[in-house]
Structures are given as C-alpha cells and as structure tokens.
mmCIF file of C-alpha atoms and ligand atoms in Angstrom:
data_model
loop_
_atom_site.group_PDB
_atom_site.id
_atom_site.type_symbol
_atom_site.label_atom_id
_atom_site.label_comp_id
_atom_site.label_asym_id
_atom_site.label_seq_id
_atom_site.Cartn_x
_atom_site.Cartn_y
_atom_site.Cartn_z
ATOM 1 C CA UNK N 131 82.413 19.832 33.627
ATOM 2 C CA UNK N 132 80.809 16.303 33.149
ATOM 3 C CA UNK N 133 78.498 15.092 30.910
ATOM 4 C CA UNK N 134 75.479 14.868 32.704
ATOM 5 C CA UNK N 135 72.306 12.920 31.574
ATOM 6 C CA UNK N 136 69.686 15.761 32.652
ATOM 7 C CA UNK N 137 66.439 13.384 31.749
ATOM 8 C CA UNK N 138 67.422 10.758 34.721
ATOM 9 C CA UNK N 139 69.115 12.770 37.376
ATOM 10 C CA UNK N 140 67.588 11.317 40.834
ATOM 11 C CA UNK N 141 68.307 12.878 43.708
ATOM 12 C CA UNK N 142 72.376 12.601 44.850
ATOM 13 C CA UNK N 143 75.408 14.279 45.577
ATOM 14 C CA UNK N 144 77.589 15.227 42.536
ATOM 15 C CA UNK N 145 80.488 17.651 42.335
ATOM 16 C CA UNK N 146 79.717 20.955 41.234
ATOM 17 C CA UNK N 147 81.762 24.108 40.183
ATOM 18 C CA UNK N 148 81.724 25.474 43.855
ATOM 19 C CA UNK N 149 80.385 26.301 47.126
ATOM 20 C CA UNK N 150 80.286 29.343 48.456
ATOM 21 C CA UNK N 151 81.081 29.866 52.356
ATOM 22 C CA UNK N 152 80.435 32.737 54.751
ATOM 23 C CA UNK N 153 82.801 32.983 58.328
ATOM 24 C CA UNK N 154 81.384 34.537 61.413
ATOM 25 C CA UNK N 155 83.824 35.638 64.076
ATOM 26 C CA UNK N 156 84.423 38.412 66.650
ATOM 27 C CA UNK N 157 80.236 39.176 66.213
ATOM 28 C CA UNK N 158 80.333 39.841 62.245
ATOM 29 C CA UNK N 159 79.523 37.972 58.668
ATOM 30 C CA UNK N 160 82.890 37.828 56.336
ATOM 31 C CA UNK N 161 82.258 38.611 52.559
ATOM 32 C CA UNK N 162 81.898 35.080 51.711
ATOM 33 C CA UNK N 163 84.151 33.489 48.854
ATOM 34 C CA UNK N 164 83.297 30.505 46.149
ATOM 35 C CA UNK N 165 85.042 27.890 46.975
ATOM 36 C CA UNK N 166 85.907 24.639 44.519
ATOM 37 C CA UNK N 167 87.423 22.010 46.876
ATOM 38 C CA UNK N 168 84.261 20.475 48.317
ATOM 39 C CA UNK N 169 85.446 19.950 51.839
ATOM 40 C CA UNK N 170 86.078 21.644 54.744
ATOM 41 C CA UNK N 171 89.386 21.757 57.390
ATOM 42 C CA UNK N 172 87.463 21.637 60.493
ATOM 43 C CA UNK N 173 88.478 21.943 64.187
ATOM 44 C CA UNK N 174 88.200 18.833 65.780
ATOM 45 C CA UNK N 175 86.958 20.298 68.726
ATOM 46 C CA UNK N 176 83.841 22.217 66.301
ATOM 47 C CA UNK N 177 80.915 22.278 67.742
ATOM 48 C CA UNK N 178 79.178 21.332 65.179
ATOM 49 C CA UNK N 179 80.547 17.641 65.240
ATOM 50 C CA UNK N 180 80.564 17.106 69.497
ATOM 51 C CA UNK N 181 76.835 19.121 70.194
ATOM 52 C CA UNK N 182 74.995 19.311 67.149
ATOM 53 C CA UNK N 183 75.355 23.067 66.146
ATOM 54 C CA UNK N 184 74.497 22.166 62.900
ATOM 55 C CA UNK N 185 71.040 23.390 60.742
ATOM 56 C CA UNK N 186 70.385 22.925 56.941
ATOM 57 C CA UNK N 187 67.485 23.930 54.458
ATOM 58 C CA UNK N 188 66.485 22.790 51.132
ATOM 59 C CA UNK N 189 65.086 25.308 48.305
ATOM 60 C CA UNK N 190 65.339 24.940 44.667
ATOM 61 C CA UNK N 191 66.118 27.068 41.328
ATOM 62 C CA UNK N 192 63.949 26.524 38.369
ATOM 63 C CA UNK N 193 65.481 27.192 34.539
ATOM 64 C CA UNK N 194 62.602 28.627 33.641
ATOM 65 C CA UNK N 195 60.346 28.349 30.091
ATOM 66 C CA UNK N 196 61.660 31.646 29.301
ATOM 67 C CA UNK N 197 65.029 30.723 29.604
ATOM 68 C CA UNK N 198 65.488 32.632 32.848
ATOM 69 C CA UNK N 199 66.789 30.826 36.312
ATOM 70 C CA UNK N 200 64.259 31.502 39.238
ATOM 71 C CA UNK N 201 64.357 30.634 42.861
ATOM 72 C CA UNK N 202 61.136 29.790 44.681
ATOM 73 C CA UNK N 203 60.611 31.093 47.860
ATOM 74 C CA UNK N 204 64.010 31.303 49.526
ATOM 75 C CA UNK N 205 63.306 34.578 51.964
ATOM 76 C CA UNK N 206 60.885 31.850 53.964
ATOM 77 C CA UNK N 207 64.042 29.730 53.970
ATOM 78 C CA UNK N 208 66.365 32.050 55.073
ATOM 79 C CA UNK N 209 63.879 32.716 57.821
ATOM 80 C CA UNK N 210 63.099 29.830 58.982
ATOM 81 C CA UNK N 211 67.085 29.397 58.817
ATOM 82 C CA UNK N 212 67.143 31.912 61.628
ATOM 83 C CA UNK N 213 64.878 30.349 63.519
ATOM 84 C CA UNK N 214 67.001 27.134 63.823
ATOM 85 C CA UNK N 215 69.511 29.310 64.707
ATOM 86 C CA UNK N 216 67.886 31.439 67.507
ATOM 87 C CA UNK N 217 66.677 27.880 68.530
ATOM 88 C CA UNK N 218 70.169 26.576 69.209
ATOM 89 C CA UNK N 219 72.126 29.601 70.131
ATOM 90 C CA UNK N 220 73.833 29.794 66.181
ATOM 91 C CA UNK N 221 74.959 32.973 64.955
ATOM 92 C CA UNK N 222 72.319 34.389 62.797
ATOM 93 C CA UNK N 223 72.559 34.295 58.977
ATOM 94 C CA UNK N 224 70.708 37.774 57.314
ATOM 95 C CA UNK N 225 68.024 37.536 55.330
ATOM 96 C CA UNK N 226 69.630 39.589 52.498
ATOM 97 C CA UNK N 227 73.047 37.913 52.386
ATOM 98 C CA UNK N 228 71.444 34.493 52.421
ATOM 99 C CA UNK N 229 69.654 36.140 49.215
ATOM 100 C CA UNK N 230 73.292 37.563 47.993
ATOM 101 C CA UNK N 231 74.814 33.944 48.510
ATOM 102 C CA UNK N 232 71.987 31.926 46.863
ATOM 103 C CA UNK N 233 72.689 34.426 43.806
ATOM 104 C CA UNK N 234 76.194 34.269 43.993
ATOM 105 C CA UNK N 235 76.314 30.408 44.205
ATOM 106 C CA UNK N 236 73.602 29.794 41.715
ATOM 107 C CA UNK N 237 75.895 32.203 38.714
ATOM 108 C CA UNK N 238 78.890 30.244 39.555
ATOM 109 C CA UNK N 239 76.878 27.103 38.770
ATOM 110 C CA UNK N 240 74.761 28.200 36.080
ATOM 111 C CA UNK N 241 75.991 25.285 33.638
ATOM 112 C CA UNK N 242 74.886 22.708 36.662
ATOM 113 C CA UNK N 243 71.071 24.194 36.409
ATOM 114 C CA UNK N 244 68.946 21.358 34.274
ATOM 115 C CA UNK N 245 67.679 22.708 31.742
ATOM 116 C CA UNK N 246 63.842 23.333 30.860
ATOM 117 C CA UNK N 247 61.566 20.421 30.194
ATOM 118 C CA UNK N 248 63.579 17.761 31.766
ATOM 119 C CA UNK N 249 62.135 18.140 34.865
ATOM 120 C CA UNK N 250 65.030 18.744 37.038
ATOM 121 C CA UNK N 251 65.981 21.532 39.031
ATOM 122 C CA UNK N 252 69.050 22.946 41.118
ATOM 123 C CA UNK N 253 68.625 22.221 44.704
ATOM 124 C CA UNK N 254 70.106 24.394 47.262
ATOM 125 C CA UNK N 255 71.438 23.440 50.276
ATOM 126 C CA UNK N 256 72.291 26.505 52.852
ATOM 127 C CA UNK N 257 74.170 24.942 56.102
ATOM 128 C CA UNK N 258 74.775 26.925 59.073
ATOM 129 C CA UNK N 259 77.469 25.338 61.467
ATOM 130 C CA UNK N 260 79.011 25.975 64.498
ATOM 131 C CA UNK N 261 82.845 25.879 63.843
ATOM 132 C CA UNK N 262 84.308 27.322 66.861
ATOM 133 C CA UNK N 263 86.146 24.890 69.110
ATOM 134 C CA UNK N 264 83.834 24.106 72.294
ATOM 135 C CA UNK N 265 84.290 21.017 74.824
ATOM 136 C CA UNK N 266 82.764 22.419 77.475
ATOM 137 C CA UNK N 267 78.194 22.460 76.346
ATOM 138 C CA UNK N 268 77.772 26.217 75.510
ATOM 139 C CA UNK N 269 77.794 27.893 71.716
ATOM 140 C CA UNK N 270 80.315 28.376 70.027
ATOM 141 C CA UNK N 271 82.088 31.432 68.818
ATOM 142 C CA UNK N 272 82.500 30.985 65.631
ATOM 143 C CA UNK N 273 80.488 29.837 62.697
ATOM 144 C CA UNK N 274 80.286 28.837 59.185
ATOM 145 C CA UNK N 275 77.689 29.120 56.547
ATOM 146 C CA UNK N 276 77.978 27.368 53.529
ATOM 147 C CA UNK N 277 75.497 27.002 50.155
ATOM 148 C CA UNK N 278 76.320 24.302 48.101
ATOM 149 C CA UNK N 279 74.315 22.943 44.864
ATOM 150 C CA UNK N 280 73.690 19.838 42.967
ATOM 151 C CA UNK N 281 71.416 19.302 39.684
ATOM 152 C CA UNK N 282 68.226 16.907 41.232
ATOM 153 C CA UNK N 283 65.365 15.081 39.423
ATOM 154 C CA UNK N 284 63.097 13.111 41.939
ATOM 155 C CA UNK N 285 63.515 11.980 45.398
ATOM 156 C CA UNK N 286 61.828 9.149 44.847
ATOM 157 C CA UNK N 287 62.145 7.070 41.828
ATOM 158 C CA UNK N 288 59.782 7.311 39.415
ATOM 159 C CA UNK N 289 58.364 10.733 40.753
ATOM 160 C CA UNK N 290 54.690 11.184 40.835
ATOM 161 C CA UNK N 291 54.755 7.358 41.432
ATOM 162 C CA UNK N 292 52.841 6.514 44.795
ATOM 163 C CA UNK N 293 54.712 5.343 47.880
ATOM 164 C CA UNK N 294 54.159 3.113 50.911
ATOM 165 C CA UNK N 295 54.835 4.662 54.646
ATOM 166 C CA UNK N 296 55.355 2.784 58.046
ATOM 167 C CA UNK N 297 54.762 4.210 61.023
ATOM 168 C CA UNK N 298 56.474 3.411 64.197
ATOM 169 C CA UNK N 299 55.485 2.682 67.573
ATOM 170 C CA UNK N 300 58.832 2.329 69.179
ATOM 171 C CA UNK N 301 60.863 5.171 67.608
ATOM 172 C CA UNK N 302 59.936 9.265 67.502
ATOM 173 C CA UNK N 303 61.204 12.178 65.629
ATOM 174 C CA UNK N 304 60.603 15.166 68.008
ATOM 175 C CA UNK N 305 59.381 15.954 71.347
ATOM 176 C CA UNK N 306 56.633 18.489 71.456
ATOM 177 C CA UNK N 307 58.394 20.903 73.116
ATOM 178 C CA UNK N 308 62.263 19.945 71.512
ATOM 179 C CA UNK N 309 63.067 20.742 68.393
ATOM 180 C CA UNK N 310 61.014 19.529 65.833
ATOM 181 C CA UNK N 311 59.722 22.643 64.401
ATOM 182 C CA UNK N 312 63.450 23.971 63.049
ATOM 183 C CA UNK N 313 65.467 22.512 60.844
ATOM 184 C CA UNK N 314 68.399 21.115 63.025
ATOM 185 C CA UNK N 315 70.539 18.671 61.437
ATOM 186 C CA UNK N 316 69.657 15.796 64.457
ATOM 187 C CA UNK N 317 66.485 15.608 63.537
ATOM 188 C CA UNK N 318 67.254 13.746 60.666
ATOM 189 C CA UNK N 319 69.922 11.489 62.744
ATOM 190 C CA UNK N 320 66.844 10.785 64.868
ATOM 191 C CA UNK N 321 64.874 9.415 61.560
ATOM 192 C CA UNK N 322 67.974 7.295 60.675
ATOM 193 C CA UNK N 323 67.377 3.951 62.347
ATOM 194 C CA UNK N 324 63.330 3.726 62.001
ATOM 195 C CA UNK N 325 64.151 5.275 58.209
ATOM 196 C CA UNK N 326 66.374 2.043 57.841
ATOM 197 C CA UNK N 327 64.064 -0.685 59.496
ATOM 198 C CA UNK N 328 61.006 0.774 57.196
ATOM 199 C CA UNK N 329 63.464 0.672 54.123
ATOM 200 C CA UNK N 330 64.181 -3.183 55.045
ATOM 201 C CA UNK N 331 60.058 -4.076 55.383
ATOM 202 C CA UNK N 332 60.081 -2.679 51.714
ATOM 203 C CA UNK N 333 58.779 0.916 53.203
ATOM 204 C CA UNK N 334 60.565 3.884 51.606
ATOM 205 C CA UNK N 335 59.170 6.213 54.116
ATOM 206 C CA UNK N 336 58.033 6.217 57.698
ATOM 207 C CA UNK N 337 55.597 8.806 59.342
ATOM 208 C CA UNK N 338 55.747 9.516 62.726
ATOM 209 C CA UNK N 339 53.042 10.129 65.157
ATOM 210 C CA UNK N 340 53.259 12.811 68.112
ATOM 211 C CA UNK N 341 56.232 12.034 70.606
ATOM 212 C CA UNK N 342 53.549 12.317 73.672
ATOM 213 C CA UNK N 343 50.500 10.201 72.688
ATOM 214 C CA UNK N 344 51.094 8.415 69.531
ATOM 215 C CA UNK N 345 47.112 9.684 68.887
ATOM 216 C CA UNK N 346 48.073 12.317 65.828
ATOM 217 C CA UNK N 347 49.563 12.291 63.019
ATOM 218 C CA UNK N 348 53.138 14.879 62.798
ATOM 219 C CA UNK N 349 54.772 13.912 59.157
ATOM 220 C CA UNK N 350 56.877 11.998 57.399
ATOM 221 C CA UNK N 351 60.475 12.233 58.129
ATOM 222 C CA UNK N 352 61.183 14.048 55.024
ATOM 223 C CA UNK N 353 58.428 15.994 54.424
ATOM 224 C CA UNK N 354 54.893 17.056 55.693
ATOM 225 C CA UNK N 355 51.740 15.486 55.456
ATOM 226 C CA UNK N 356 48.646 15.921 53.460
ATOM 227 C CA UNK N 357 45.504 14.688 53.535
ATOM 228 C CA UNK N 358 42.658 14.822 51.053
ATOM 229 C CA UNK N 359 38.853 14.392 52.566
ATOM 230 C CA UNK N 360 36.222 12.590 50.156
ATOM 231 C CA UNK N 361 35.023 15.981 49.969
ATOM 232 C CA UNK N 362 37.929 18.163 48.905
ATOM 233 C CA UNK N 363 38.910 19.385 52.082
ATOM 234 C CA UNK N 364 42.610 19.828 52.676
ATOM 235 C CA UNK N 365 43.582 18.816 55.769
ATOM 236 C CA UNK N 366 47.603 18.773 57.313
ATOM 237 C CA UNK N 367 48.228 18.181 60.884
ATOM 238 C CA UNK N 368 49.110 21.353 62.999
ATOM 239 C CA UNK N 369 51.936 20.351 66.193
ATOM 240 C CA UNK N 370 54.342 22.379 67.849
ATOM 241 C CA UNK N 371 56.893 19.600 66.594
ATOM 242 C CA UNK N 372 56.462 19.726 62.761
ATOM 243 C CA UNK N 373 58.585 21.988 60.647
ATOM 244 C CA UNK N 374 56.836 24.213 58.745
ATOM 245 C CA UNK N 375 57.201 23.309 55.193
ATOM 246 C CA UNK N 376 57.492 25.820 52.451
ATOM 247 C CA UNK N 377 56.131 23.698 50.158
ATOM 248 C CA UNK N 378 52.986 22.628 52.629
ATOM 249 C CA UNK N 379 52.186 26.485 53.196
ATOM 250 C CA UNK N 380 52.659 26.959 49.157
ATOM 251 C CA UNK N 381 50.305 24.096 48.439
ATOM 252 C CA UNK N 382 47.489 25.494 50.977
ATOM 253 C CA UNK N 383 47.504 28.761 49.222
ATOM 254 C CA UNK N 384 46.929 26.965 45.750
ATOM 255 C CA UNK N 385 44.408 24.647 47.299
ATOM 256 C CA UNK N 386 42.686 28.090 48.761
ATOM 257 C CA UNK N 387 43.086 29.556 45.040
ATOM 258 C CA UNK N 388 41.513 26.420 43.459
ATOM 259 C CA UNK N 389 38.433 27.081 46.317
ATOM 260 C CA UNK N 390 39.619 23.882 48.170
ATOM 261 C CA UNK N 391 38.470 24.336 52.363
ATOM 262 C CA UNK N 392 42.086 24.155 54.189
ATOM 263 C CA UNK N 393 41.962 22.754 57.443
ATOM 264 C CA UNK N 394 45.465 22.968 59.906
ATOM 265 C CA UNK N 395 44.406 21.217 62.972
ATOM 266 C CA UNK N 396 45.277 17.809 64.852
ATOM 267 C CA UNK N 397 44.460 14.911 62.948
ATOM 268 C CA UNK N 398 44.168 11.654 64.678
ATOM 269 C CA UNK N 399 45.453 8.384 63.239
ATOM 270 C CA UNK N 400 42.390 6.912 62.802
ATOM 271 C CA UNK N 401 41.041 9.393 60.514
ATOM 272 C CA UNK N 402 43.873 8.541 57.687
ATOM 273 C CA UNK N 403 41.696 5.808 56.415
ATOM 274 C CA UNK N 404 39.001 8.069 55.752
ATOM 275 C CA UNK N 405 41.004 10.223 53.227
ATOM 276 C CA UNK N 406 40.624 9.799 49.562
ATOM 277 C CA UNK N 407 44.270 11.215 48.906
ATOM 278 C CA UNK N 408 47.162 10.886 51.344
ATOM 279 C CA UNK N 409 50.722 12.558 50.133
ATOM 280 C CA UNK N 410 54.060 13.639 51.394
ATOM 281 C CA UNK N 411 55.246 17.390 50.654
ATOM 282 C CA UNK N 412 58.883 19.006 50.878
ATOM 283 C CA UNK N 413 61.381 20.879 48.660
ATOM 284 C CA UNK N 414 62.774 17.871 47.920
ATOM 285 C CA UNK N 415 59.750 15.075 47.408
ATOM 286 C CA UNK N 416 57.797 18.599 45.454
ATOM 287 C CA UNK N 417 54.333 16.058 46.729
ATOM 288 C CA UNK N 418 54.608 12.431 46.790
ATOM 289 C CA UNK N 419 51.526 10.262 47.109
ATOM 290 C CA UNK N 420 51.254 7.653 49.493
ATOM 291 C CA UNK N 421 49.216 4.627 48.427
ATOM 292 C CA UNK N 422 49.438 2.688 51.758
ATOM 293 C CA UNK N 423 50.414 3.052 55.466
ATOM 294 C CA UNK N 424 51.250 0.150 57.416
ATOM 295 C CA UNK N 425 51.048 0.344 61.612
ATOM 296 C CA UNK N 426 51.813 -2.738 63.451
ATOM 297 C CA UNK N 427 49.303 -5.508 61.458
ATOM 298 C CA UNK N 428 46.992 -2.544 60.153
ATOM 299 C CA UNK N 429 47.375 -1.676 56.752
ATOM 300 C CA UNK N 430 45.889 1.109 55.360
ATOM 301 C CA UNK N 431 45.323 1.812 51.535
ATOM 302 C CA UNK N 432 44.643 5.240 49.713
ATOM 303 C CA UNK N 433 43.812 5.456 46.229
ATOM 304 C CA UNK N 434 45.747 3.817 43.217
ATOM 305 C CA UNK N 435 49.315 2.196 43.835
ATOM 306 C CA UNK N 436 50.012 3.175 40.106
ATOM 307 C CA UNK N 437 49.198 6.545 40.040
ATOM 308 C CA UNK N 438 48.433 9.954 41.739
ATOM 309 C CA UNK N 439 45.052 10.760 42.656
ATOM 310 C CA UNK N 440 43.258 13.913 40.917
ATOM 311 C CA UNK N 441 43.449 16.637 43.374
ATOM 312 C CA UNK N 442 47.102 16.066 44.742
ATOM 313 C CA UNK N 443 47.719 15.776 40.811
ATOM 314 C CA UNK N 444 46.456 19.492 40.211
ATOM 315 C CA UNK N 445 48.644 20.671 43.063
ATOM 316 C CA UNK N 446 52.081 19.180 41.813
ATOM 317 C CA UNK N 447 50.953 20.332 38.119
ATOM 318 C CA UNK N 448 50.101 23.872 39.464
ATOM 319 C CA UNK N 449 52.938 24.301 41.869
ATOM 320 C CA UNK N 450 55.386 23.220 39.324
ATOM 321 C CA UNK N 451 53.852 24.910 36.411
ATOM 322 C CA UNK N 452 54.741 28.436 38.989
ATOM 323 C CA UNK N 453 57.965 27.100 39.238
ATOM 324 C CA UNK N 454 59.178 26.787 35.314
ATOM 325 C CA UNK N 455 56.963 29.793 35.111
ATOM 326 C CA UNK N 456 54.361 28.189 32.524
ATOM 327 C CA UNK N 457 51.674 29.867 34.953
ATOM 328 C CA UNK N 458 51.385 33.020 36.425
ATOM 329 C CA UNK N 459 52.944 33.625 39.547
ATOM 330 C CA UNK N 460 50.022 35.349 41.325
ATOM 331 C CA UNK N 461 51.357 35.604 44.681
ATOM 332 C CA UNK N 462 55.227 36.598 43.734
ATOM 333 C CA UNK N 463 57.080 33.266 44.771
ATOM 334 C CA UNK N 464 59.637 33.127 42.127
ATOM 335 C CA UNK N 465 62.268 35.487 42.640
ATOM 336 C CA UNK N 466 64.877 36.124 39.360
ATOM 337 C CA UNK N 467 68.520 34.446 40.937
ATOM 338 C CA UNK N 468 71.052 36.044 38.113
HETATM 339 C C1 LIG L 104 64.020 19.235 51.541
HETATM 340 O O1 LIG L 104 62.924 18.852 51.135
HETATM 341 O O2 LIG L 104 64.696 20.094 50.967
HETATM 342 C C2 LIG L 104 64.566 18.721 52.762
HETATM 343 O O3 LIG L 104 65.237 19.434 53.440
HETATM 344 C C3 LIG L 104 64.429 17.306 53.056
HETATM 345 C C4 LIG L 104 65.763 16.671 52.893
HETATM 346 C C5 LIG L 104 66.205 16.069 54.150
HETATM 347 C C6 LIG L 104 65.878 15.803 51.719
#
C-alpha cells in the first residue's frame, strides 16, 4: 500500500486494494467477487458506452471517534440507485446486497479509510452499468454493478472556504420532465461544457436554473442548493428535475432539530439576493458556501468571501459531528460497515 498523506487528501482517484463487482444475466445477481485490477474488459457494443445505461451514487464511510468505521445513510442510496435504474430500464440492484457489497468492499479496504481527526473519509462510489451488447436503442441484457473506493478530504480546496457560482443562460442540466431527478451518469456529461466555461471566468461552480423558464432556481451541478433567509428560515428549491440529495434531506432534519422553519418550494432567482447564507450540499461538497453568484453582468454577494456564515456553520459541524460519531445519532443514520 502507499504512503498516503491523510491531512491533505483532496478529492481524486487513487488506486485502492479492490473493487468489488456484481454480474446480472439470464434475470439474476451473481455473488459478486473483489476484484484488484481496476479496469474492466468491456463489450464494445455495451450499452453503457453507445446509450448511456450508466448510473452512479456517492456515499461515504466515517472512521469513527470510537475507532469504529460507519456508513451514513447508504439504504437512501441504494434506493435512489433503483430509481435510476427503473428510470432507464437497468436491472435493479437490491437494497440488501448493495448493503452486503458496501460491507464487503469497505473490509477489503479498511487500511484506505482515513483515519479519525484528519477529516477525511472513504467515499463510495456504487455504479450500475449496462454491459450487454445492444446496437439496436432498447436495454440491455446484461449488467454490471461495481463499488469502488478512494480515501477523500474536500471537494473543494480549502473546505469550509466559500465559493463563487455562475449561472448560465445558454446551457441546462435537465428537462423537467427528463431525467434530472436520478442519478444517470449524462447528467453530469450535460454539466461538462458550462462546468468548463465557469471554471475559465474563475467560477468553480455553476448553478442552473429550471430547463423551461430560467425563473427558479434547480442546483448546482454537483450538489443541491440552500438558502438561508435573514430570519432563519431554510429554504431549498423543490423541481421535478433536481436529485434528491441525501445530504439536503439530512440537513433539513437537523435544521428542523435545531427549530429552524424548512421551506421546499420554488424559489425564484430574484429572491437569492435576499438570503443571508447561500451554500451547495452533496456527499461529496458535505455543504459548501457560496459567497457570490454571477448571471450575465449581475453579481450577487452573500455573506463573507473568507468564511462560512453561522447557521450553514452549525449544520456542517452537526452533520459531521453524526458522522465521526462525536454526537448522538438521534435519528439512526450511521450504520456499523465491518
Ligand atoms: C456526490 O456528492 O457524491 C456526488 O455524486 C457528486 C459527484 C458528481 C462528485
């Protein structure tokens, strides 16, 4: 194994000890096997590759202050998992073998999980994709369902650091009726080229307004948006093309806990520059806040562009105090992974 420097992991690819990688043909799940080459001998006819059968999720494992490894939340990924699938005609992957693979991958890689109080975590990445050979448009007939892992620190650099966001009025993420709300791999092709030009105008993220009017506000292209009123309301936009974040649902039921109003509902564009608090939230970006948001020669600035504001500061500090299980987990999140 390599040394790794756990204090300044960011958030890339690295080898790990193995994968582990489930077959479905002929209507049935194989027994899945760890596997240590990390890549694959696909058909070049897989559909994956010509139509897109292709869906991910991101969850993480936590070593823990007591020494123990814990995942958080993965039964609402392996759900939502099956919803991308239904969504584009995939075979299924079971709730409780997704659970048996997370396990199974996370002991083989137990060395790769960064250890308590350097802030890192293992991410897991379950892909589900379609493997058969298929050139004429239909679903394929066989699939393949793979976890891999990596050791992450922050998405962004410098973590809690505040961002700047540019939103576009010549590209979209999702139609409202498409599929926005699962986690299909093309989604995130879609976000490529706008994700590039922001990048370029010195914007490390872009959020993307709805496909039909550009009135409301969907998300980021990573990650879900918050909003926090001058008067502690919680506010995230509610579409039929946003994916349902775990970590937006898990940061509503904290805001509830701390007696913060939620409010899921359409937000329109004009009402960011009333908020006192604007952030990003995902598995991977845990919350991110965003300082300013650029559209066309409107700027918009939120709060500090040195440092987090005070409520979306008690929600990183409380969800990831759950997580390393330095609070109580009061509404069961964390589930044991060896
Ligand atoms: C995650 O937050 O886990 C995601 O899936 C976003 C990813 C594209 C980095």
């Amino acid at each position: 194994m390599q040394e790794i420097d756990w204090c300044s992991l960011g958030f890339k690819y690295m080898d790990t000890a193995c994968h582990i990688r489930y077959v479905w043909r002929d209507g049935a799940w194989d027994a899945g096997t760890l596997v240590e080459e990390p890549y694959l001998n696909l058909h070049i006819a897989a559909s994956c590759v010509h139509y897109g059968q292709a869906a991910f999720e991101g969850l993480k494992a936590f070593r823990c202050k007591d020494g123990r490894i814990r995942v958080f939340r993965p039964q609402e990924n392996a759900r939502r998992m099956m919803d991308t699938a239904r969504r584009t005609c995939m075979a299924e992957f079971p709730e409780a073998l997704f659970m048996e693979a997370v396990r199974r991958v996370i002991r083989a890689n137990e060395a790769y999980v960064p250890p308590y109080g350097t802030g890192g975590a293992l991410y897991i990445r379950p892909l589900l994709i379609g493997t058969g050979a298929q050139i004429g448009v239909a679903p394929a007939n066989e699939y393949t369902f793979i976890v891999l892992v990596i050791p992450v620190g922050p998405y962004y650099k410098g973590g809690l650091q505040p961002v700047k966001a540019f939103v576009f009025d010549e590209y979209d993420r999702a139609a409202p009726l498409g599929v926005g709300h699962v986690k299909v791999a093309g989604n995130y092709a879609a976000s490529l080229y706008a994700h590039e030009r922001a990048k370029q105008a010195g914007y490390p993220v872009e959020l993307y307004l709805d496909a039909k009017e550009h009135r409301f506000v969907e998300e980021f292209a990573t990650s879900n948006f918050i909003g926090i009123t001058a008067d502690g309301r919680y506010v995230t936009p509610e579409s039929p093309s946003i994916l349902p974040s775990v970590t937006n649902r898990t940061l509503m039921q904290i805001a509830r806990d701390m007696g913060m109003p939620v409010e899921v509902r359409p937000v329109p564009f004009e009402e960011v520059a009333s908020f006192a608090e604007v952030g990003a939230c995902g598995t991977a970006v845990v919350v991110t806040p965003v300082c300013e948001i650029r559209r066309g020669g409107t700027v918009i600035r939120i709060g500090s562009e040195t440092g987090c504001g005070p409520v979306l500061q008690k929600l990183y500090e409380t969800v990831q105090g759950i997580q390393y299980a330095e609070l109580p987990d009061a509404h069961g999140w964390c589930v044991e992974a060896l």
